[in-house]
mmCIF file of C-alpha atoms in Angstrom:
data_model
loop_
_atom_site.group_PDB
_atom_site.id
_atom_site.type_symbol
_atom_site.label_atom_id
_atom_site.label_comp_id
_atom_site.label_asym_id
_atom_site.label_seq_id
_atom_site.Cartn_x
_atom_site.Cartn_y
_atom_site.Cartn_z
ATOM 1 C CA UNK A 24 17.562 -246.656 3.305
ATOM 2 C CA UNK A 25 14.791 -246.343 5.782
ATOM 3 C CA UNK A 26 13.788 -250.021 5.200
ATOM 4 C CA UNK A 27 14.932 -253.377 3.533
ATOM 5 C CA UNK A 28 17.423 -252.577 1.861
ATOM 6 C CA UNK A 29 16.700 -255.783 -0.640
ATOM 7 C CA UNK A 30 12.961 -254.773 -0.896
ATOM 8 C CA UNK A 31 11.523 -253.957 -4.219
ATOM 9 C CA UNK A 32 11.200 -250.294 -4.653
ATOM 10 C CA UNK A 33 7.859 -249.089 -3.362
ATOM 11 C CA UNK A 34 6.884 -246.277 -6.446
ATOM 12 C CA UNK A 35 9.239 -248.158 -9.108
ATOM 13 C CA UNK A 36 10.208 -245.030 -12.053
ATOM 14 C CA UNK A 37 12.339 -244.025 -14.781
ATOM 15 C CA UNK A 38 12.671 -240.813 -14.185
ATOM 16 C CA UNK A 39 16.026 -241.747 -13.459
ATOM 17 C CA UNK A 40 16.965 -242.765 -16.616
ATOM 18 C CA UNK A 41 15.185 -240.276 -18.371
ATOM 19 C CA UNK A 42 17.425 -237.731 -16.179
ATOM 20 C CA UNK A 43 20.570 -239.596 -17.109
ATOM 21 C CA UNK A 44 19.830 -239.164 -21.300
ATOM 22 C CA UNK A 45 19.232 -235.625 -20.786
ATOM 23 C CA UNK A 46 22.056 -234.729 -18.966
ATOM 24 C CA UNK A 47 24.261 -235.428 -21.916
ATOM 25 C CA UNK A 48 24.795 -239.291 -21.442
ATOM 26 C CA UNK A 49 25.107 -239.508 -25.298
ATOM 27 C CA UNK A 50 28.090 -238.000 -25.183
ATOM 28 C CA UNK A 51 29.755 -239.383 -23.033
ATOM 29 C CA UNK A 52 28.632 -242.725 -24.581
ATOM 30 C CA UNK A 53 30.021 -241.553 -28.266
ATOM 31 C CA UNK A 54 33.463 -240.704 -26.558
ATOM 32 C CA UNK A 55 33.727 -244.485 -24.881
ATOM 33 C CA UNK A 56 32.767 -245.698 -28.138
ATOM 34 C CA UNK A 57 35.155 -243.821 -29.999
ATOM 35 C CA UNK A 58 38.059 -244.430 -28.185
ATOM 36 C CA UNK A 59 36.856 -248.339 -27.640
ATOM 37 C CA UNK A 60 36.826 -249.168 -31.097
ATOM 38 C CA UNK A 61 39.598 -247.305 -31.880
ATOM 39 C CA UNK A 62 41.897 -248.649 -29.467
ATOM 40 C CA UNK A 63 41.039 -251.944 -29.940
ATOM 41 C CA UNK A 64 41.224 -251.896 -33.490
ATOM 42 C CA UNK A 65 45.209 -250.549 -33.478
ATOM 43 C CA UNK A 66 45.386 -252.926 -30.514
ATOM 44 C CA UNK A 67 44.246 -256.068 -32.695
ATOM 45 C CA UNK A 68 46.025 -255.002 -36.104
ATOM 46 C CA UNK A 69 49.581 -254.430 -34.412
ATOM 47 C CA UNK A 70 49.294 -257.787 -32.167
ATOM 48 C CA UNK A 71 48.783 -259.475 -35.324
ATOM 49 C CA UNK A 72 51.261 -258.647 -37.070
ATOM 50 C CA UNK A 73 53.545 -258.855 -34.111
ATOM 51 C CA UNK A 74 52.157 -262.410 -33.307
ATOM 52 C CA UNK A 75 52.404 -263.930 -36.702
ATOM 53 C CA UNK A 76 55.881 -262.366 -37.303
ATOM 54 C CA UNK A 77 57.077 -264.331 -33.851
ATOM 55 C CA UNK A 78 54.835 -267.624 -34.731
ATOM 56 C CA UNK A 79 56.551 -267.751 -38.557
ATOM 57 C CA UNK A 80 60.211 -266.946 -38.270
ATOM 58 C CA UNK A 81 61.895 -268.885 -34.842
ATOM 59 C CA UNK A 82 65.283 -266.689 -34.716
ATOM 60 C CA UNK A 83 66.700 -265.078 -31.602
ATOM 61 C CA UNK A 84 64.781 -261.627 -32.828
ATOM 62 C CA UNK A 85 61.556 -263.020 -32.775
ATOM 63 C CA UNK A 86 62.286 -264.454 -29.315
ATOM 64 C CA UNK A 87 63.503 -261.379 -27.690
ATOM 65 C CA UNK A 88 60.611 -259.340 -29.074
ATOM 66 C CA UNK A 89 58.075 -261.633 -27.688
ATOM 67 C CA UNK A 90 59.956 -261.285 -24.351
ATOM 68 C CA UNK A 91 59.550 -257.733 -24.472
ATOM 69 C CA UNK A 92 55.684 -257.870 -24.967
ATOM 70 C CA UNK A 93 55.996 -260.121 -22.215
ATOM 71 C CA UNK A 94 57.854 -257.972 -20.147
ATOM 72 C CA UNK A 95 55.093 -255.513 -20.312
ATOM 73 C CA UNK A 96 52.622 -257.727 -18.417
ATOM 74 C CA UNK A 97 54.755 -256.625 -15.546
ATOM 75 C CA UNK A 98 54.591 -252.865 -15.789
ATOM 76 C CA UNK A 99 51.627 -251.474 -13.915
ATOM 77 C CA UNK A 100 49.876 -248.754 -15.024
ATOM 78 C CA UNK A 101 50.044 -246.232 -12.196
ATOM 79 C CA UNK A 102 53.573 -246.684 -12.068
ATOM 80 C CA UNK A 103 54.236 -244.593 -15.354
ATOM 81 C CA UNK A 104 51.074 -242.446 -15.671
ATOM 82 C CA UNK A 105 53.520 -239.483 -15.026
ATOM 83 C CA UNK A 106 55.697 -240.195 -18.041
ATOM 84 C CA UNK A 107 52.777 -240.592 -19.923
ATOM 85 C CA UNK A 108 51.258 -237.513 -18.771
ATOM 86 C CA UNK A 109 54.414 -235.819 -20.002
ATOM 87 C CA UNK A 110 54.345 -237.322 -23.121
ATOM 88 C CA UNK A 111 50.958 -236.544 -24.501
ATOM 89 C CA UNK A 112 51.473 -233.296 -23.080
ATOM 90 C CA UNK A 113 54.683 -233.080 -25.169
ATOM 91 C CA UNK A 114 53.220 -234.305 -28.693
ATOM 92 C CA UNK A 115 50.347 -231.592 -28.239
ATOM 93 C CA UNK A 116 47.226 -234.344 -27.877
ATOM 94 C CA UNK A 117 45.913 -233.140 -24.251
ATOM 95 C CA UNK A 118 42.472 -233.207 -23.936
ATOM 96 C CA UNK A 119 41.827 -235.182 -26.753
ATOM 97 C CA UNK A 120 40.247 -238.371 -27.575
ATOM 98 C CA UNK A 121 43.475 -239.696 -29.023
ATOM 99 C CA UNK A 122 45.410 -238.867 -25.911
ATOM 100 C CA UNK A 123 43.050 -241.963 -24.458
ATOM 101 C CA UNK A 124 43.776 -244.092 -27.372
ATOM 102 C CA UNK A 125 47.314 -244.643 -27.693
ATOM 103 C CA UNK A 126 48.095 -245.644 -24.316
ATOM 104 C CA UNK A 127 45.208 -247.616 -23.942
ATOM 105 C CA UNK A 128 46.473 -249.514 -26.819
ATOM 106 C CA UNK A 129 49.826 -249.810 -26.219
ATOM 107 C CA UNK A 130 49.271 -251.449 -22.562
ATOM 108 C CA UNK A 131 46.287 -254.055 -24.281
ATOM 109 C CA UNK A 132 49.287 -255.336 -26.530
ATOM 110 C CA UNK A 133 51.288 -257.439 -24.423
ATOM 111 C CA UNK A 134 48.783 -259.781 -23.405
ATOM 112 C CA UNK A 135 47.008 -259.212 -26.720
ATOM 113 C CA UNK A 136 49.693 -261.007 -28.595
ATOM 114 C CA UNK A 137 50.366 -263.074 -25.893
ATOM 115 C CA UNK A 138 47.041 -264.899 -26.749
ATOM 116 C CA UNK A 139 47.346 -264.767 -30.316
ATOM 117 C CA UNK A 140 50.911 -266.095 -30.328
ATOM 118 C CA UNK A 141 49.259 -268.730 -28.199
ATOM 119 C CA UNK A 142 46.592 -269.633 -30.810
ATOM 120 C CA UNK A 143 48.580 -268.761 -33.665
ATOM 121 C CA UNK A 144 51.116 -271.681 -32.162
ATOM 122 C CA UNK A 145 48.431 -273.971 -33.111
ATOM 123 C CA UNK A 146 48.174 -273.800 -36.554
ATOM 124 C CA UNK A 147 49.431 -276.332 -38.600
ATOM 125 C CA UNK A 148 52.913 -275.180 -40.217
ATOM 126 C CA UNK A 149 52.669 -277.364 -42.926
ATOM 127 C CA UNK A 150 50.051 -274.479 -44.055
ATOM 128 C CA UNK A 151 51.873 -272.324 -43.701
ATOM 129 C CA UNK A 152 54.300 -274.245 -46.089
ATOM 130 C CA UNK A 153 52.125 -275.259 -48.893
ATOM 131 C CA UNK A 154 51.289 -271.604 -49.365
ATOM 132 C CA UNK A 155 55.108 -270.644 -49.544
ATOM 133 C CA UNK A 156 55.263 -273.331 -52.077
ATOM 134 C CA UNK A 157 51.903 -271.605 -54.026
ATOM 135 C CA UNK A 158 54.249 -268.467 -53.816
ATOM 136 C CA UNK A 159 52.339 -266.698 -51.058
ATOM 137 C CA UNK A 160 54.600 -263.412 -49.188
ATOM 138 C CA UNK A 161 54.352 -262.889 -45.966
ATOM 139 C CA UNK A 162 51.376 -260.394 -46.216
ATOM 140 C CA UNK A 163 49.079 -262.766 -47.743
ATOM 141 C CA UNK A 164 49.931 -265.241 -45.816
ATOM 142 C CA UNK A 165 48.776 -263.028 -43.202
ATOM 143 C CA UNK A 166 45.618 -262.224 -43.876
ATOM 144 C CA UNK A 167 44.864 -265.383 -46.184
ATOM 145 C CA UNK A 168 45.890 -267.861 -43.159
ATOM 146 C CA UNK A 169 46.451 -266.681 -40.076
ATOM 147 C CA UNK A 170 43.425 -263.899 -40.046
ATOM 148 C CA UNK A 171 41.208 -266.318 -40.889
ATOM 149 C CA UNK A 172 42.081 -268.978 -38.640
ATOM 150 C CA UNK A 173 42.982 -266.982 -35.367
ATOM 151 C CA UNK A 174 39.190 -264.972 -35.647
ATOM 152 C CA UNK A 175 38.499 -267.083 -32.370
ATOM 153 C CA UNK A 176 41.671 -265.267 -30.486
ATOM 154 C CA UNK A 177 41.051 -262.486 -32.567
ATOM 155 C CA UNK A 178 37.082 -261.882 -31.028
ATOM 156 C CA UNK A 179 38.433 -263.428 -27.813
ATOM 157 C CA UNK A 180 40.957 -260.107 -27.623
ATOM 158 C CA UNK A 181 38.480 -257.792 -28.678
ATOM 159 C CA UNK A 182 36.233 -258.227 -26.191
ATOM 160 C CA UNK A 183 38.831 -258.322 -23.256
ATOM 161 C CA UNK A 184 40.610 -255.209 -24.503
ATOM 162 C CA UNK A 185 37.309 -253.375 -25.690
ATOM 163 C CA UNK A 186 36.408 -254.422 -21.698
ATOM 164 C CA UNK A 187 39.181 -252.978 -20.296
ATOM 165 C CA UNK A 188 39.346 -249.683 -22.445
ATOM 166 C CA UNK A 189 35.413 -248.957 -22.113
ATOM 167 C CA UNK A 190 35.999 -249.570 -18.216
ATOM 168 C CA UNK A 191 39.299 -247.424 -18.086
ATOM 169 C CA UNK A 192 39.491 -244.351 -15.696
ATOM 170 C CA UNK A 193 42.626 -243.420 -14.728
ATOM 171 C CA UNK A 194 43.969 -242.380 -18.086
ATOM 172 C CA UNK A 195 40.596 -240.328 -19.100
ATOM 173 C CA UNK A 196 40.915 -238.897 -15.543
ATOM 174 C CA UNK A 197 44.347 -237.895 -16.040
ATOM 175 C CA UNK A 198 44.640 -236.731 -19.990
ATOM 176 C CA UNK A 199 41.695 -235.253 -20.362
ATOM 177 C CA UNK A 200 39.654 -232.393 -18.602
ATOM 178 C CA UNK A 201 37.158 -230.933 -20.745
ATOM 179 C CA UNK A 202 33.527 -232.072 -19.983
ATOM 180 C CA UNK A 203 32.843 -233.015 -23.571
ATOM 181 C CA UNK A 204 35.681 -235.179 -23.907
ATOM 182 C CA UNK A 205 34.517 -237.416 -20.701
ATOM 183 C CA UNK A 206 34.473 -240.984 -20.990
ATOM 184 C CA UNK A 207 31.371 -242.636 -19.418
ATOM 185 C CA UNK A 208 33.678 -244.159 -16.364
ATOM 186 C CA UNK A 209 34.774 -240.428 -15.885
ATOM 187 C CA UNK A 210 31.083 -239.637 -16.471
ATOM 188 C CA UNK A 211 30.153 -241.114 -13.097
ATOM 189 C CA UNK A 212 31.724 -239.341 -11.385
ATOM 190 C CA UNK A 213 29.242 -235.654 -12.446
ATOM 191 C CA UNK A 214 26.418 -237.503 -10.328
ATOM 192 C CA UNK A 215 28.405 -236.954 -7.106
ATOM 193 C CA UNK A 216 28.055 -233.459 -5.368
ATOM 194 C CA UNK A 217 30.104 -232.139 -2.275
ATOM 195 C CA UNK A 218 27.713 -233.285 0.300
ATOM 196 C CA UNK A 219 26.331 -236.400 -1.463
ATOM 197 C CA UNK A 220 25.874 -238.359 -4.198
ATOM 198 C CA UNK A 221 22.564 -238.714 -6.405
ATOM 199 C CA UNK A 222 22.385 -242.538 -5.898
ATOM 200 C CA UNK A 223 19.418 -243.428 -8.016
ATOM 201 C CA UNK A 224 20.887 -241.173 -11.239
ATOM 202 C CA UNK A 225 24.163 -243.235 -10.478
ATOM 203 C CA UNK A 226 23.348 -247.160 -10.417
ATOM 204 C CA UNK A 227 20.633 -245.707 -13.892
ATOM 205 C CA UNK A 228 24.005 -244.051 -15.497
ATOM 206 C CA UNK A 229 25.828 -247.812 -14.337
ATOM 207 C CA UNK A 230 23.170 -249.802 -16.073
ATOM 208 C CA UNK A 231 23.252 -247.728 -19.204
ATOM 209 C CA UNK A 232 26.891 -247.797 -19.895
ATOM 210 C CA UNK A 233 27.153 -251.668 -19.022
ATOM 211 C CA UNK A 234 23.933 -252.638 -21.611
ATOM 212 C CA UNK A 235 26.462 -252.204 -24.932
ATOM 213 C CA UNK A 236 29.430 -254.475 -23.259
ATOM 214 C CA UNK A 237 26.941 -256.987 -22.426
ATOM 215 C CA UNK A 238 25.688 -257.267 -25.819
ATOM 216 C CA UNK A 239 28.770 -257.458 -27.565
ATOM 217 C CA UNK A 240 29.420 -260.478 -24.613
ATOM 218 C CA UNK A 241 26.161 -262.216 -25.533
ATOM 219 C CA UNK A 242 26.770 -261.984 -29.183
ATOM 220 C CA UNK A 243 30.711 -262.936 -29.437
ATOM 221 C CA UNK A 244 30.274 -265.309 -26.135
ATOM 222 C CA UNK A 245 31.500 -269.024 -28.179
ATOM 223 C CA UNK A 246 34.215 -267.269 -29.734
ATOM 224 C CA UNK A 247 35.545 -265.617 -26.675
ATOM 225 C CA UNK A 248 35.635 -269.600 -24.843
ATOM 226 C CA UNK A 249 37.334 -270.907 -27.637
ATOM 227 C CA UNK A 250 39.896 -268.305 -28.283
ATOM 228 C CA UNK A 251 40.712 -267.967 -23.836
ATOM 229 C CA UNK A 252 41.187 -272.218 -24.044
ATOM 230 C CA UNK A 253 43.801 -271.349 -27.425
ATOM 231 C CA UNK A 254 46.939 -273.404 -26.443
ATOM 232 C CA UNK A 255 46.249 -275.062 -23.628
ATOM 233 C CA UNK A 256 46.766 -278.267 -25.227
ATOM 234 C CA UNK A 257 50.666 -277.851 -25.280
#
């Protein structure tokens, strides 16, 4: 702070880094993966199912439960941390990894399925047809059709919901309080003391914890553009 502050560092180090991984960044990067993964993968099985059930049968059911996912784009978060506070505290999963997980998937569904009803809208239904005629149920039509041809929407969701989970800090913060259940967002938060804040261990912890994000980005980048531009067409 005593010079430029865009100058190159004048004794560049990782000591930083090195003082990150020992002071038990691994966990805290196993938890975030847990929870990631496993939130997004209820996240993406449900909004399938939900998505193709509203795409294939056009009755005033399907329509109403489609408004209701809608409906929860419009409920913020902070506005019922409480009752879910009360909840998980009520079914006995406090300070737990699965007290993260199942609201973190249940508020990535409504504009999960949003985009997959979007893409799923897309899809021929004269597909859809010739495989009722082949004598295809619903379930294989599922994952025989509309699996296959949503995997665009379906990386495209993924990696926004896996984004938004991995960066989540207000339910960790809230449902959790033991330090070996911290989430690396959470995490941060240990390199700040009551009269300062270790900078340098910080922005080392920030760089860490954004490198496995960026190369699931890099490496799903085509299908996330094709699956966002789903049904813009109509």
């Amino acid at each position: 702070m005593s010079g430029t502050p865009l100058a190159p560092p004048a004794h560049p180090t990782l000591d930083n880094y090195q003082s990150v991984l020992d002071g038990g960044f691994t966990t805290y990067l196993l938890n975030s993966v847990v929870v990631t993964v496993a939130a997004v993968a209820i996240t993406v099985v449900v909004a399938l199912m939900a998505a193709f059930s509203i795409v294939r049968y056009t009755n005033p059911w399907s329509r109403l439960s489609f408004r209701l996912y809608l409906l929860g784009l419009a409920i913020p978060l902070q506005a019922v941390i409480i009752p879910v506070y009360l909840l998980i505290i009520r079914m006995h999963m406090y300070d737990s990894l699965i007290a993260i997980v199942l609201p973190s998937a249940a508020f990535a569904l409504p504009v999960t399925v949003m985009i997959l009803v979007s893409f799923l809208r897309d899809v021929p239904r004269s597909l859809f047809e010739a495989m009722v005629v082949d004598g295809a149920g619903d379930w294989r039509m599922l994952f025989s059709l509309a699996a296959p041809m949503a995997r665009p929407a379906l990386v495209t969701v993924a990696v926004y919901d896996g984004l938004q989970v991995w960066n989540g800090f207000l339910f960790p913060l809230i449902l959790t309080q033991s330090g070996d259940k911290a989430v690396l967002p959470l995490a941060l938060t240990l390199f700040r003391g009551q009269f300062g804040i270790n900078v340098p261990a910080t922005m080392a912890a920030v760089v860490l914890s954004t490198l496995p994000m960026l190369v699931v980005f890099v490496l799903a980048r085509r299908q996330l553009v094709a699956g966002l531009t789903a049904g813009f067409s109509k």
